[in-house]
Structure formats: structure tokens, C-alpha cells
Short mmCIF file of C-alpha atoms in Angstrom, two decimals:
data_model
loop_
_atom_site.label_atom_id
_atom_site.label_comp_id
_atom_site.label_asym_id
_atom_site.label_seq_id
_atom_site.Cartn_x
_atom_site.Cartn_y
_atom_site.Cartn_z
CA GLU A 1 0.00 0.00 0.00
CA ALA A 2 1.33 3.43 -0.99
CA GLN A 3 1.83 5.52 2.09
CA VAL A 4 3.63 8.33 3.85
CA THR A 5 4.47 7.38 7.43
CA GLN A 6 5.27 9.89 10.15
CA ASN A 7 6.52 9.13 13.63
CA PRO A 8 5.78 9.94 16.33
CA ARG A 9 2.15 10.87 15.84
CA TYR A 10 2.00 12.61 19.19
CA LEU A 11 4.80 13.95 21.34
CA ILE A 12 5.01 16.11 24.44
CA THR A 13 8.51 17.30 25.24
CA VAL A 14 10.33 20.05 27.08
CA THR A 15 12.24 23.08 25.89
CA GLY A 16 15.71 22.31 24.64
CA LYS A 17 15.42 18.54 24.34
CA LYS A 18 16.43 17.56 20.81
CA LEU A 19 13.89 15.57 18.87
CA THR A 20 13.43 14.10 15.42
CA VAL A 21 10.19 13.55 13.56
CA THR A 22 10.61 10.90 10.90
CA CYS A 23 8.91 10.73 7.52
CA SER A 24 9.14 7.72 5.27
CA GLN A 25 7.49 7.01 1.92
CA ASN A 26 7.32 3.85 -0.16
CA MET A 27 6.29 5.43 -3.47
CA ASN A 28 9.76 6.29 -4.81
CA HIS A 29 8.81 9.96 -4.83
CA GLU A 30 11.55 12.46 -5.55
CA TYR A 31 9.93 15.40 -3.75
CA MET A 32 9.39 15.56 -0.01
CA SER A 33 8.37 18.51 2.13
CA TRP A 34 7.59 19.45 5.72
CA TYR A 35 4.77 21.78 6.79
CA ARG A 36 3.53 23.07 10.08
CA GLN A 37 -0.09 23.94 10.64
CA ASP A 38 -1.26 26.47 13.19
CA PRO A 39 -4.78 27.83 13.75
CA GLY A 40 -5.53 30.76 11.46
CA LEU A 41 -2.23 30.45 9.63
CA GLY A 42 -2.80 27.41 7.49
CA LEU A 43 0.00 25.20 6.25
CA ARG A 44 3.41 26.83 6.19
CA GLN A 45 6.33 25.18 4.47
CA ILE A 46 9.42 24.53 6.60
CA TYR A 47 11.82 22.71 4.26
CA TYR A 48 11.57 20.73 1.08
CA SER A 49 13.74 18.34 -0.89
CA MET A 50 13.70 17.83 -4.64
CA ASN A 51 15.76 14.64 -4.43
CA VAL A 52 18.47 12.86 -2.43
CA GLU A 53 21.01 15.28 -0.94
CA VAL A 54 19.05 18.32 -2.22
CA THR A 55 17.21 20.39 0.39
CA ASP A 56 15.91 23.97 0.44
CA LYS A 57 14.32 26.30 2.92
CA GLY A 58 10.64 26.99 2.84
CA ASP A 59 8.98 29.97 4.47
CA VAL A 60 9.59 29.13 8.14
CA PRO A 61 12.88 27.18 8.43
CA GLU A 62 14.21 28.81 11.61
CA GLY A 63 14.76 26.30 14.40
CA TYR A 64 14.54 23.26 12.12
CA LYS A 65 16.98 21.06 10.23
CA VAL A 66 16.41 18.35 7.66
CA SER A 67 18.44 15.78 5.78
CA ARG A 68 17.79 13.61 2.73
CA LYS A 69 20.34 10.83 2.69
CA GLU A 70 17.98 8.28 1.22
CA LYS A 71 15.14 8.77 -1.20
CA ARG A 72 12.50 7.31 1.09
CA ASN A 73 13.31 9.26 4.29
CA PHE A 74 13.14 12.95 5.15
CA PRO A 75 13.50 13.52 8.91
CA LEU A 76 12.71 16.85 10.56
CA ILE A 77 15.09 17.72 13.38
CA LEU A 78 14.43 20.19 16.16
CA GLU A 79 17.83 20.71 17.79
CA SER A 80 16.54 22.82 20.68
CA PRO A 81 12.74 22.91 20.64
CA SER A 82 10.94 25.95 22.00
CA PRO A 83 7.25 26.43 22.91
CA ASN A 84 6.61 28.37 19.69
CA GLN A 85 7.31 25.15 17.80
CA THR A 86 4.24 23.57 19.33
CA SER A 87 2.26 22.70 16.24
CA LEU A 88 0.81 20.04 13.96
CA TYR A 89 3.45 18.88 11.49
CA PHE A 90 2.81 17.26 8.12
CA CYS A 91 5.18 15.55 5.76
CA ALA A 92 4.14 15.51 2.09
CA THR A 93 5.58 13.77 -0.96
CA ALA A 94 5.14 13.86 -4.73
CA LYS A 95 6.50 12.33 -7.89
CA SER A 96 8.39 14.76 -10.12
CA GLY A 97 6.13 15.81 -12.97
CA ALA A 98 2.98 14.63 -11.21
CA ASN A 99 0.29 16.91 -9.86
CA VAL A 100 -0.69 15.24 -6.61
CA LEU A 101 0.95 15.89 -3.26
CA THR A 102 0.34 13.13 -0.72
CA PHE A 103 0.36 13.94 2.98
CA GLY A 104 1.30 11.88 5.98
CA ALA A 105 -1.14 11.58 8.88
CA GLY A 106 0.51 14.36 10.86
CA SER A 107 2.56 14.65 14.05
CA ARG A 108 1.22 16.74 16.90
CA LEU A 109 4.09 18.20 18.88
CA THR A 110 3.81 20.03 22.18
CA VAL A 111 6.85 21.77 23.65
CA LEU A 112 6.51 22.76 27.30
CA GLY B 1 5.71 38.72 -1.11
CA GLN B 2 2.87 36.53 -2.04
CA ASN B 3 -0.64 36.18 -0.84
CA ILE B 4 -3.36 33.58 -1.05
CA ASP B 5 -6.74 34.65 0.29
CA GLN B 6 -9.82 32.61 1.03
CA PRO B 7 -12.78 33.22 3.31
CA THR B 8 -12.40 31.91 6.83
CA GLU B 9 -15.74 30.17 7.15
CA MET B 10 -18.87 29.39 5.17
CA THR B 11 -22.10 27.75 6.27
CA ALA B 12 -24.55 25.99 3.98
CA THR B 13 -27.46 23.58 4.21
CA GLU B 14 -27.34 19.93 3.27
CA GLY B 15 -28.22 19.51 -0.41
CA ALA B 16 -27.25 23.08 -1.29
CA ILE B 17 -24.32 24.45 -3.29
CA VAL B 18 -21.36 26.34 -1.88
CA GLN B 19 -18.66 28.24 -3.76
CA ILE B 20 -15.31 28.83 -2.07
CA ASN B 21 -13.25 31.60 -3.64
CA CYS B 22 -9.48 31.85 -3.66
CA THR B 23 -7.47 34.81 -4.90
CA TYR B 24 -3.72 34.74 -5.23
CA GLN B 25 -0.79 37.00 -5.94
CA THR B 26 2.38 35.01 -6.47
CA SER B 27 5.68 35.61 -8.24
CA GLY B 28 5.06 32.66 -10.55
CA PHE B 29 2.26 30.27 -11.39
CA ASN B 30 2.29 26.63 -12.35
CA GLY B 31 -0.93 25.28 -11.02
CA LEU B 32 -3.52 25.71 -8.32
CA PHE B 33 -4.62 22.92 -6.02
CA TRP B 34 -7.59 22.36 -3.79
CA TYR B 35 -7.35 20.07 -0.79
CA GLN B 36 -9.94 18.92 1.74
CA GLN B 37 -8.98 18.53 5.37
CA HIS B 38 -11.19 17.08 8.09
CA ALA B 39 -10.40 18.12 11.62
CA GLY B 40 -7.27 16.42 12.94
CA GLU B 41 -6.61 14.62 9.68
CA ALA B 42 -4.25 15.00 6.75
CA PRO B 43 -5.23 17.09 3.73
CA THR B 44 -6.48 15.05 0.78
CA PHE B 45 -6.23 16.08 -2.86
CA LEU B 46 -9.38 17.33 -4.59
CA SER B 47 -8.37 19.09 -7.78
CA TYR B 48 -5.66 20.68 -9.87
CA ASN B 49 -6.01 23.52 -12.40
CA VAL B 50 -3.25 24.93 -14.53
CA LEU B 51 -5.24 26.22 -17.51
CA ASP B 52 -8.16 28.61 -17.41
CA GLY B 53 -11.56 27.05 -17.16
CA LEU B 54 -13.65 24.62 -15.23
CA GLU B 55 -12.63 21.13 -14.14
CA GLU B 56 -15.49 18.93 -13.00
CA LYS B 57 -15.11 15.86 -10.85
CA GLY B 58 -18.37 14.47 -9.55
CA ARG B 59 -19.96 16.82 -7.03
CA PHE B 60 -16.85 19.00 -6.94
CA SER B 61 -15.75 21.46 -9.61
CA SER B 62 -12.84 23.87 -9.69
CA PHE B 63 -12.42 26.96 -11.82
CA LEU B 64 -9.34 29.00 -12.66
CA SER B 65 -8.76 32.43 -14.19
CA ARG B 66 -5.03 33.09 -14.39
CA SER B 67 -5.45 36.67 -15.61
CA LYS B 68 -7.53 37.49 -12.54
CA GLY B 69 -5.50 35.43 -10.09
CA TYR B 70 -8.72 33.73 -9.08
CA SER B 71 -10.06 30.28 -8.50
CA TYR B 72 -13.13 28.79 -6.92
CA LEU B 73 -14.15 25.38 -5.67
CA LEU B 74 -17.81 24.51 -6.15
CA LEU B 75 -19.37 21.87 -3.94
CA LYS B 76 -22.76 20.66 -5.13
CA GLU B 77 -25.41 18.55 -3.38
CA LEU B 78 -23.75 19.17 -0.06
CA GLN B 79 -23.56 16.28 2.37
CA MET B 80 -22.83 16.36 6.09
CA LYS B 81 -19.49 14.66 5.44
CA ASP B 82 -18.44 17.69 3.36
CA SER B 83 -18.03 19.65 6.60
CA ALA B 84 -14.28 20.26 6.53
CA SER B 85 -11.60 22.84 5.82
CA TYR B 86 -10.82 23.48 2.15
CA LEU B 87 -7.31 24.60 1.31
CA CYS B 88 -6.23 26.50 -1.79
CA ALA B 89 -2.56 26.14 -2.78
CA VAL B 90 -0.44 27.62 -5.56
CA ARG B 91 2.67 26.12 -7.10
CA GLU B 92 4.97 28.80 -8.42
CA THR B 93 7.51 26.89 -10.47
CA ASP B 94 7.42 24.19 -13.11
CA SER B 95 8.54 21.59 -10.63
CA TRP B 96 7.63 20.86 -7.04
CA GLY B 97 9.36 23.27 -4.75
CA LYS B 98 7.73 25.98 -2.77
CA LEU B 99 4.01 25.34 -2.51
CA GLN B 100 2.00 28.11 -0.87
CA PHE B 101 -1.22 27.37 0.95
CA GLY B 102 -4.03 29.68 1.92
CA ALA B 103 -5.26 29.59 5.51
CA GLY B 104 -8.23 27.42 4.54
CA THR B 105 -12.00 27.86 4.47
CA GLN B 106 -14.01 26.01 7.10
CA VAL B 107 -17.27 24.79 5.55
CA VAL B 108 -20.03 23.91 7.96
CA VAL B 109 -22.93 21.89 6.55
CA THR B 110 -26.13 22.08 8.57
CA PRO B 111 -29.11 19.70 8.37
#
């Protein structure tokens, strides 16, 4: 079954404790992207990757890191989380040249 | 900068029609997407327009006017399950890269 898998789905952590949200896809998609969703602000793009070893900043990259060492994985790293990073995070993937972006189920992160 | 505007909320009765407008001002344009998102769930793809005109897909239709920077999503024969947020998104380049989303329109369907 074609899917985009995010882990963890829910996480409560404390300020400054490094964490990683994983995203994995089994569709051989070249493009992967991370979004955060906050009430009234919609989906805002954090980082995206056009292919392995190619990453670019989106609109709100501050406080986040990503890597794309393998085609299927695109982890989102919060080196020192802060309360303003409390949000719902979505990973999304697409095939180059296609017109459908597929989202993971989301990861709800709370930073205390 | 760029801007994608949609109404915050719309209410309609079951069986009726609702039109959700989206206006955009972006530095480039290579397609406009509509997504549906139920509360607490992932967005799901509804439609894609890159040329002017109307695309119909069952009860849902989407229209695009590139010269006006305008699109709408038309939901016909509304059902209770259509209560959701509808997101408009614009792709600026000819490949996936930065994809800008509007804040979403919450549609409430009443009996």
C-alpha cells in the first residue's frame, strides 16, 4: 500500500530537548516537504527536498533542520525545541512531474 | 511577497451548493490545487487547475482564471461529510518546490 508514514504521531517534550520527527514514503517519490499547521495560519512550508542530498528552505525554516540521505526518508530535526514550535506537522511527498501531493497523517508536537 | 486569500468560514445547508473563492498574488504560477482537510486529519487532494476554465469531478468542480488570479471550488449537493476545511494552494515553479497554501476555508454543513 502506498503511504507516507510519520513518527511519532504525538509527542510532548520540554524546551531544549532535541527531537526528530521521521517521515518515510514507499512510493519512490523524488519530492518531499515538511509543513507546520497552526490555527488561522494554514500550512506553512518549513523545508523541502527535490531529491536525495538536495534540500531547500521553505517559508519558516528557523529552528529546524532536515536531511535527505535516502530517497525514502526525510527527517525533521528540532535541535533545541521551544514552545513556539508547538504545532501540527505534516510531511508531504510527490513524484516529479505529477500533480498530486500526498500527505502523511501528521505529528502533533507540544513543547513545554 | 505573495498572498493567497480565502474566506475563513462558510455555512450551507445539506443539499445546497457552496462556492469557495481563492485569490492569489504570487511571483510565478504553475498550477492551483484544492485540498480537503477534516479536523485532525491530513489534507487530501481534490483538484488541480493549470489552464483557465472549469474542471469537473463528480460533485466537486474547480475553476481557474489566471489573468484574474482567481479560483473557486464549487461543492454541489452538499452532504454532512463535506463539513471540513478546504485549502487552496499555488505552485509557483514548473517543478515541485515551494508550494504556498491559503489559511483554509471552514465549511459547515447544517441539516
